[in-house]
GROMACS .gro file of C-alpha atoms in nm:
model
  177
    1UNK     CA    1  -1.050   0.174   0.675
    2UNK     CA    2  -0.796   0.073   0.409
    3UNK     CA    3  -0.528  -0.037   0.654
    4UNK     CA    4  -0.786  -0.203   0.879
    5UNK     CA    5  -0.913  -0.390   0.572
    6UNK     CA    6  -0.560  -0.526   0.532
    7UNK     CA    7  -0.551  -0.608   0.907
    8UNK     CA    8  -0.252  -0.377   0.938
    9UNK     CA    9  -0.394  -0.075   1.122
   10UNK     CA   10  -0.350  -0.238   1.462
   11UNK     CA   11  -0.206  -0.551   1.617
   12UNK     CA   12  -0.553  -0.601   1.763
   13UNK     CA   13  -0.750  -0.810   1.511
   14UNK     CA   14  -1.085  -0.711   1.667
   15UNK     CA   15  -1.005  -0.341   1.629
   16UNK     CA   16  -0.912  -0.397   1.263
   17UNK     CA   17  -1.242  -0.579   1.208
   18UNK     CA   18  -1.452  -0.304   1.368
   19UNK     CA   19  -1.269  -0.028   1.179
   20UNK     CA   20  -1.293  -0.212   0.848
   21UNK     CA   21  -1.670  -0.251   0.892
   22UNK     CA   22  -1.692   0.128   0.928
   23UNK     CA   23  -1.695   0.127   0.547
   24UNK     CA   24  -2.043  -0.024   0.569
   25UNK     CA   25  -2.161   0.280   0.764
   26UNK     CA   26  -2.047   0.497   0.473
   27UNK     CA   27  -2.254   0.291   0.229
   28UNK     CA   28  -1.983   0.056   0.104
   29UNK     CA   29  -1.934  -0.310   0.185
   30UNK     CA   30  -1.614  -0.437   0.342
   31UNK     CA   31  -1.669  -0.796   0.227
   32UNK     CA   32  -1.677  -0.690  -0.139
   33UNK     CA   33  -1.394  -0.444  -0.081
   34UNK     CA   34  -1.172  -0.721   0.058
   35UNK     CA   35  -1.251  -0.948  -0.237
   36UNK     CA   36  -1.190  -0.677  -0.493
   37UNK     CA   37  -0.897  -0.502  -0.331
   38UNK     CA   38  -0.707  -0.767  -0.137
   39UNK     CA   39  -0.757  -1.052  -0.383
   40UNK     CA   40  -0.845  -0.921  -0.730
   41UNK     CA   41  -0.629  -0.606  -0.713
   42UNK     CA   42  -0.324  -0.708  -0.508
   43UNK     CA   43  -0.291  -1.041  -0.687
   44UNK     CA   44  -0.285  -0.871  -1.029
   45UNK     CA   45  -0.177  -0.515  -0.954
   46UNK     CA   46  -0.189  -0.300  -1.269
   47UNK     CA   47  -0.204  -0.601  -1.504
   48UNK     CA   48  -0.441  -0.520  -1.787
   49UNK     CA   49  -0.730  -0.763  -1.814
   50UNK     CA   50  -0.678  -0.893  -1.460
   51UNK     CA   51  -0.678  -0.595  -1.220
   52UNK     CA   52  -1.035  -0.471  -1.177
   53UNK     CA   53  -0.912  -0.135  -1.049
   54UNK     CA   54  -0.789  -0.039  -1.395
   55UNK     CA   55  -1.108  -0.151  -1.572
   56UNK     CA   56  -1.279   0.187  -1.590
   57UNK     CA   57  -1.533   0.259  -1.862
   58UNK     CA   58  -1.438   0.557  -2.079
   59UNK     CA   59  -1.085   0.564  -1.935
   60UNK     CA   60  -0.754   0.427  -2.057
   61UNK     CA   61  -0.562   0.356  -1.739
   62UNK     CA   62  -0.303   0.107  -1.867
   63UNK     CA   63  -0.080   0.147  -2.173
   64UNK     CA   64  -0.187  -0.198  -2.302
   65UNK     CA   65  -0.553  -0.097  -2.313
   66UNK     CA   66  -0.693  -0.010  -2.654
   67UNK     CA   67  -0.654   0.359  -2.734
   68UNK     CA   68  -0.981   0.517  -2.846
   69UNK     CA   69  -1.048   0.866  -2.981
   70UNK     CA   70  -1.226   0.987  -2.668
   71UNK     CA   71  -0.926   0.901  -2.449
   72UNK     CA   72  -0.749   1.216  -2.566
   73UNK     CA   73  -1.002   1.411  -2.356
   74UNK     CA   74  -0.985   1.197  -2.045
   75UNK     CA   75  -0.771   1.448  -1.860
   76UNK     CA   76  -1.077   1.675  -1.871
   77UNK     CA   77  -1.347   1.423  -1.778
   78UNK     CA   78  -1.137   1.216  -1.534
   79UNK     CA   79  -1.218   1.442  -1.236
   80UNK     CA   80  -1.588   1.431  -1.324
   81UNK     CA   81  -1.596   1.050  -1.347
   82UNK     CA   82  -1.406   1.009  -1.023
   83UNK     CA   83  -1.626   1.276  -0.868
   84UNK     CA   84  -1.913   1.029  -0.888
   85UNK     CA   85  -1.714   0.707  -0.846
   86UNK     CA   86  -1.800   0.661  -0.479
   87UNK     CA   87  -2.170   0.706  -0.552
   88UNK     CA   88  -2.146   0.455  -0.837
   89UNK     CA   89  -1.974   0.214  -0.601
   90UNK     CA   90  -2.231   0.227  -0.320
   91UNK     CA   91  -2.545   0.271  -0.531
   92UNK     CA   92  -2.463   0.040  -0.823
   93UNK     CA   93  -2.146  -0.171  -0.812
   94UNK     CA   94  -2.212  -0.334  -0.473
   95UNK     CA   95  -2.557  -0.442  -0.592
   96UNK     CA   96  -2.415  -0.569  -0.920
   97UNK     CA   97  -2.170  -0.788  -0.725
   98UNK     CA   98  -2.444  -0.899  -0.487
   99UNK     CA   99  -2.684  -1.014  -0.759
  100UNK     CA  100  -2.429  -1.142  -1.014
  101UNK     CA  101  -2.208  -1.313  -0.757
  102UNK     CA  102  -1.895  -1.199  -0.937
  103UNK     CA  103  -1.675  -0.895  -0.994
  104UNK     CA  104  -1.584  -0.775  -1.338
  105UNK     CA  105  -1.636  -0.975  -1.653
  106UNK     CA  106  -1.364  -1.239  -1.599
  107UNK     CA  107  -1.391  -1.318  -1.230
  108UNK     CA  108  -1.510  -1.655  -1.114
  109UNK     CA  109  -1.814  -1.660  -0.892
  110UNK     CA  110  -1.741  -1.608  -0.523
  111UNK     CA  111  -1.907  -1.750  -0.216
  112UNK     CA  112  -2.120  -1.494  -0.032
  113UNK     CA  113  -2.180  -1.624   0.323
  114UNK     CA  114  -2.523  -1.578   0.481
  115UNK     CA  115  -2.370  -1.368   0.761
  116UNK     CA  116  -2.224  -1.126   0.504
  117UNK     CA  117  -2.555  -1.115   0.312
  118UNK     CA  118  -2.731  -1.011   0.633
  119UNK     CA  119  -2.465  -0.751   0.712
  120UNK     CA  120  -2.491  -0.621   0.354
  121UNK     CA  121  -2.870  -0.585   0.375
  122UNK     CA  122  -2.881  -0.431   0.721
  123UNK     CA  123  -2.598  -0.184   0.660
  124UNK     CA  124  -2.740  -0.071   0.323
  125UNK     CA  125  -3.084  -0.035   0.482
  126UNK     CA  126  -2.943   0.177   0.767
  127UNK     CA  127  -2.734   0.388   0.531
  128UNK     CA  128  -3.019   0.458   0.289
  129UNK     CA  129  -3.277   0.512   0.564
  130UNK     CA  130  -3.070   0.806   0.684
  131UNK     CA  131  -3.147   0.976   0.352
  132UNK     CA  132  -3.518   0.957   0.438
  133UNK     CA  133  -3.475   1.140   0.768
  134UNK     CA  134  -3.696   1.453   0.785
  135UNK     CA  135  -3.393   1.672   0.849
  136UNK     CA  136  -3.173   1.723   0.547
  137UNK     CA  137  -2.867   1.753   0.774
  138UNK     CA  138  -2.758   1.396   0.698
  139UNK     CA  139  -2.794   1.449   0.324
  140UNK     CA  140  -2.575   1.758   0.337
  141UNK     CA  141  -2.313   1.587   0.552
  142UNK     CA  142  -2.323   1.281   0.325
  143UNK     CA  143  -2.282   1.494   0.012
  144UNK     CA  144  -1.971   1.660   0.157
  145UNK     CA  145  -1.838   1.325   0.278
  146UNK     CA  146  -1.884   1.170  -0.067
  147UNK     CA  147  -1.714   1.466  -0.237
  148UNK     CA  148  -1.424   1.450   0.009
  149UNK     CA  149  -1.392   1.071  -0.036
  150UNK     CA  150  -1.403   1.105  -0.415
  151UNK     CA  151  -1.139   1.377  -0.417
  152UNK     CA  152  -0.895   1.171  -0.210
  153UNK     CA  153  -0.978   0.856  -0.404
  154UNK     CA  154  -0.894   1.043  -0.724
  155UNK     CA  155  -0.560   1.164  -0.582
  156UNK     CA  156  -0.476   0.819  -0.440
  157UNK     CA  157  -0.580   0.638  -0.757
  158UNK     CA  158  -0.371   0.859  -0.982
  159UNK     CA  159  -0.064   0.823  -0.762
  160UNK     CA  160  -0.100   0.446  -0.742
  161UNK     CA  161  -0.190   0.361  -1.100
  162UNK     CA  162  -0.033   0.622  -1.325
  163UNK     CA  163   0.327   0.517  -1.270
  164UNK     CA  164   0.585   0.429  -1.533
  165UNK     CA  165   0.677   0.067  -1.605
  166UNK     CA  166   0.956  -0.077  -1.395
  167UNK     CA  167   1.294  -0.192  -1.527
  168UNK     CA  168   1.146  -0.522  -1.657
  169UNK     CA  169   0.899  -0.336  -1.883
  170UNK     CA  170   0.666  -0.515  -2.120
  171UNK     CA  171   0.329  -0.681  -2.077
  172UNK     CA  172   0.243  -0.853  -1.750
  173UNK     CA  173   0.576  -0.764  -1.594
  174UNK     CA  174   0.526  -1.010  -1.312
  175UNK     CA  175   0.602  -1.294  -1.555
  176UNK     CA  176   0.951  -1.153  -1.602
  177UNK     CA  177   1.050  -1.217  -1.239
   0.00000   0.00000   0.00000
């Protein structure tokens, strides 16, 4: 899904589109993911105050973020927070973006096309209706899928965001280039 969301999984644009929309079947929303990841994250990768991926409540991800007393324990509660991050994403954050029309506290409002609003509504309805199925098979499969996704997200996130500063060092290193 990640590579398809970047249109880099295949040379076939249609295949990338179909695979990227598979995120919607898992409860997420590819339109919001592309805005947040491709634009907000890759434009300001690991820059405090700009990159939404390092704005995590109760966590100090970047060395320029204010150090608070509870951060000394984050190595213990980090796995717990990221253990529920996928659920927070699909059950809360997507709706927050939908109704606020923006991501994070600094982002300008974005245009949300009617087509994407319909896809959002239909895919969320399908995803959540599966939880109402009389058999609890889907709920068990979903629970394992969410745990698996959260585990790998935690591993990926740590490897991509907990890296030392490059040779330029300092705040907003991109300005030094």
